[in-house]
Amino acid sequence: MTPRIEEINARKLIGVSRSMSISNNKTRELWEGFRAGVPTISHRVSSDFISLQNYPIDFFRQFDPNMPFEKWAAVEVSEVSNIPQGMHSFDLPAGKYAVFEYKGSSNDPGIFQYIFNQWLPTSTYWLDHRPHFEVLGKNYKNNDPNSEEEIWIPIQEK
């Protein structure tokens, strides 16, 4: 699977976040708390959802399934105003990303094993320290083998 490489401008997101770890995954609860408030978010850019992970700088160097990171359930907006109660804004910085078009269950770790253990080490890129995210569009179906999403991995030239 070969990704497309995209350089993006900074983006504005509105959503909710929660600290969690791989071993103490609270993704389901995060999204359940977010979905009810989505209709109250103004200035949405699209109908897509963003699942974002903001990892500590040493997360991938000293992997520990108990190491906490910040996870967001969000949407992209054109401007940050009238943020619904209980939600916050997040500024996604500009940068280069490897974008993988993935079809399969969101519970299958195989795609991430491929990205980090096969594709990245043999590519001309390093992992960059910026947020990782997935774009969950109209063909996303949670835990369905026919689900489709885009996986955005922050990269920089070696």
Tab-separated table of C-alpha atoms in Angstrom:
chain	number	residue	atom	x	y	z
A	1	MET	CA	0.000	0.000	0.000
A	2	THR	CA	1.595	3.228	-1.163
A	3	PRO	CA	0.426	6.444	0.488
A	4	ARG	CA	-0.052	9.777	-1.187
A	5	ILE	CA	2.082	12.557	0.265
A	6	GLU	CA	0.263	15.785	1.150
A	7	GLU	CA	1.424	19.113	2.512
A	8	ILE	CA	-1.403	20.735	4.466
A	9	ASN	CA	-1.980	24.205	5.835
A	10	ALA	CA	-2.887	24.627	9.483
A	11	ARG	CA	-6.443	23.537	10.262
A	12	LYS	CA	-8.913	24.414	12.992
A	13	LEU	CA	-10.808	21.691	14.807
A	14	ILE	CA	-13.555	21.677	17.412
A	15	GLY	CA	-14.201	18.638	19.541
A	16	VAL	CA	-13.549	16.858	22.789
A	17	SER	CA	-10.385	15.251	24.089
A	18	ARG	CA	-9.408	12.718	26.662
A	19	SER	CA	-6.179	11.311	28.030
A	20	MET	CA	-5.866	7.560	27.472
A	21	SER	CA	-3.364	4.843	26.667
A	22	ILE	CA	-3.303	1.844	24.369
A	23	SER	CA	-3.972	-0.424	27.355
A	24	ASN	CA	-6.676	1.876	28.780
A	25	ASN	CA	-8.445	2.832	25.580
A	26	LYS	CA	-11.427	5.164	26.104
A	27	THR	CA	-12.163	5.879	22.419
A	28	ARG	CA	-15.722	4.587	22.557
A	29	GLU	CA	-16.632	6.788	25.509
A	30	LEU	CA	-14.930	9.784	23.874
A	31	TRP	CA	-16.986	9.463	20.698
A	32	GLU	CA	-20.227	8.755	22.540
A	33	GLY	CA	-19.784	11.996	24.463
A	34	PHE	CA	-18.963	13.943	21.307
A	35	ARG	CA	-21.641	12.785	18.845
A	36	ALA	CA	-24.587	14.326	20.690
A	37	GLY	CA	-23.071	17.815	20.462
A	38	VAL	CA	-22.011	17.706	16.807
A	39	PRO	CA	-25.175	19.400	15.447
A	40	THR	CA	-24.375	22.481	17.550
A	41	ILE	CA	-20.940	23.046	15.939
A	42	SER	CA	-20.925	26.031	13.552
A	43	HIS	CA	-18.791	26.559	10.440
A	44	ARG	CA	-18.069	22.899	9.630
A	45	VAL	CA	-15.876	22.468	6.559
A	46	SER	CA	-17.314	19.028	5.669
A	47	SER	CA	-19.368	16.181	7.066
A	48	ASP	CA	-16.163	14.232	7.877
A	49	PHE	CA	-15.092	13.422	11.422
A	50	ILE	CA	-11.508	13.576	12.670
A	51	SER	CA	-10.035	11.072	15.130
A	52	LEU	CA	-6.778	12.650	16.292
A	53	GLN	CA	-3.947	11.388	18.494
A	54	ASN	CA	-1.513	13.856	20.045
A	55	TYR	CA	1.373	11.695	21.281
A	56	PRO	CA	4.185	12.684	23.668
A	57	ILE	CA	7.521	13.241	21.929
A	58	ASP	CA	9.024	9.920	23.057
A	59	PHE	CA	5.903	7.786	22.487
A	60	PHE	CA	7.317	5.875	19.515
A	61	ARG	CA	10.923	5.707	20.772
A	62	GLN	CA	10.112	4.041	24.072
A	63	PHE	CA	6.805	2.370	23.325
A	64	ASP	CA	4.825	1.472	26.410
A	65	PRO	CA	1.134	0.485	26.063
A	66	ASN	CA	0.487	2.254	29.382
A	67	MET	CA	1.954	5.595	28.233
A	68	PRO	CA	-0.811	8.215	28.108
A	69	PHE	CA	-1.577	10.345	25.072
A	70	GLU	CA	-4.296	12.823	24.164
A	71	LYS	CA	-7.061	11.639	21.834
A	72	TRP	CA	-9.594	13.914	20.137
A	73	ALA	CA	-12.983	13.353	18.514
A	74	ALA	CA	-13.440	16.420	16.321
A	75	VAL	CA	-14.596	18.102	13.141
A	76	GLU	CA	-12.791	20.658	10.995
A	77	VAL	CA	-14.199	24.194	10.993
A	78	SER	CA	-13.478	27.315	8.955
A	79	GLU	CA	-13.516	29.516	12.047
A	80	VAL	CA	-13.536	28.981	15.778
A	81	SER	CA	-16.526	30.755	17.270
A	82	ASN	CA	-19.446	29.774	19.472
A	83	ILE	CA	-17.722	26.643	20.754
A	84	PRO	CA	-20.404	24.358	22.245
A	85	GLN	CA	-20.283	23.799	25.987
A	86	GLY	CA	-17.910	20.996	26.939
A	87	MET	CA	-15.957	21.245	23.675
A	88	HIS	CA	-12.664	22.913	22.855
A	89	SER	CA	-10.715	24.088	19.826
A	90	PHE	CA	-7.516	22.498	18.544
A	91	ASP	CA	-5.058	24.009	16.072
A	92	LEU	CA	-3.677	21.304	13.807
A	93	PRO	CA	-0.284	22.583	12.592
A	94	ALA	CA	0.710	22.706	8.938
A	95	GLY	CA	3.025	20.030	7.620
A	96	LYS	CA	3.649	17.035	5.416
A	97	TYR	CA	1.676	13.822	5.832
A	98	ALA	CA	1.668	10.325	4.381
A	99	VAL	CA	-1.997	9.544	3.715
A	100	PHE	CA	-3.028	5.893	3.620
A	101	GLU	CA	-6.436	5.011	2.177
A	102	TYR	CA	-7.483	2.126	4.372
A	103	LYS	CA	-10.354	-0.299	3.935
A	104	GLY	CA	-11.059	-2.642	6.825
A	105	SER	CA	-12.025	-2.799	10.461
A	106	SER	CA	-10.809	0.027	12.666
A	107	ASN	CA	-9.958	-2.626	15.288
A	108	ASP	CA	-7.344	-4.299	13.057
A	109	PRO	CA	-3.849	-3.116	14.112
A	110	GLY	CA	-2.301	-4.610	10.949
A	111	ILE	CA	-2.364	-1.337	9.000
A	112	PHE	CA	-0.385	0.471	11.692
A	113	GLN	CA	2.097	-2.409	11.950
A	114	TYR	CA	2.601	-2.103	8.184
A	115	ILE	CA	3.001	1.698	8.308
A	116	PHE	CA	5.492	1.791	11.201
A	117	ASN	CA	7.358	-1.493	10.673
A	118	GLN	CA	7.480	-1.753	6.870
A	119	TRP	CA	6.600	1.415	4.999
A	120	LEU	CA	8.202	4.096	7.183
A	121	PRO	CA	11.629	2.407	7.692
A	122	THR	CA	12.037	1.878	3.929
A	123	SER	CA	10.676	5.282	2.883
A	124	THR	CA	12.567	8.548	2.446
A	125	TYR	CA	10.781	9.996	5.500
A	126	TRP	CA	11.086	10.176	9.264
A	127	LEU	CA	8.131	10.272	11.605
A	128	ASP	CA	7.526	13.923	12.547
A	129	HIS	CA	6.343	15.058	15.974
A	130	ARG	CA	2.917	16.415	15.101
A	131	PRO	CA	-0.564	14.968	15.628
A	132	HIS	CA	-1.604	11.787	13.840
A	133	PHE	CA	-5.198	11.605	12.661
A	134	GLU	CA	-7.800	9.666	10.720
A	135	VAL	CA	-10.440	11.194	8.475
A	136	LEU	CA	-13.697	9.315	8.906
A	137	GLY	CA	-15.815	10.115	5.870
A	138	LYS	CA	-19.131	8.913	4.511
A	139	ASN	CA	-17.833	5.352	3.957
A	140	TYR	CA	-16.595	4.915	7.519
A	141	LYS	CA	-18.422	2.197	9.446
A	142	ASN	CA	-16.988	1.549	12.912
A	143	ASN	CA	-15.489	-1.970	13.233
A	144	ASP	CA	-16.876	-3.071	9.842
A	145	PRO	CA	-14.535	-4.952	7.470
A	146	ASN	CA	-15.863	-2.802	4.588
A	147	SER	CA	-15.207	0.483	6.384
A	148	GLU	CA	-13.060	3.136	4.665
A	149	GLU	CA	-10.940	5.870	6.221
A	150	GLU	CA	-7.818	7.907	5.591
A	151	ILE	CA	-4.888	7.517	7.994
A	152	TRP	CA	-2.676	10.633	8.158
A	153	ILE	CA	0.859	10.103	9.493
A	154	PRO	CA	3.073	13.182	10.056
A	155	ILE	CA	6.373	12.914	8.174
A	156	GLN	CA	9.491	14.892	7.299
A	157	GLU	CA	12.260	14.240	4.765
A	158	LYS	CA	15.188	12.114	5.989
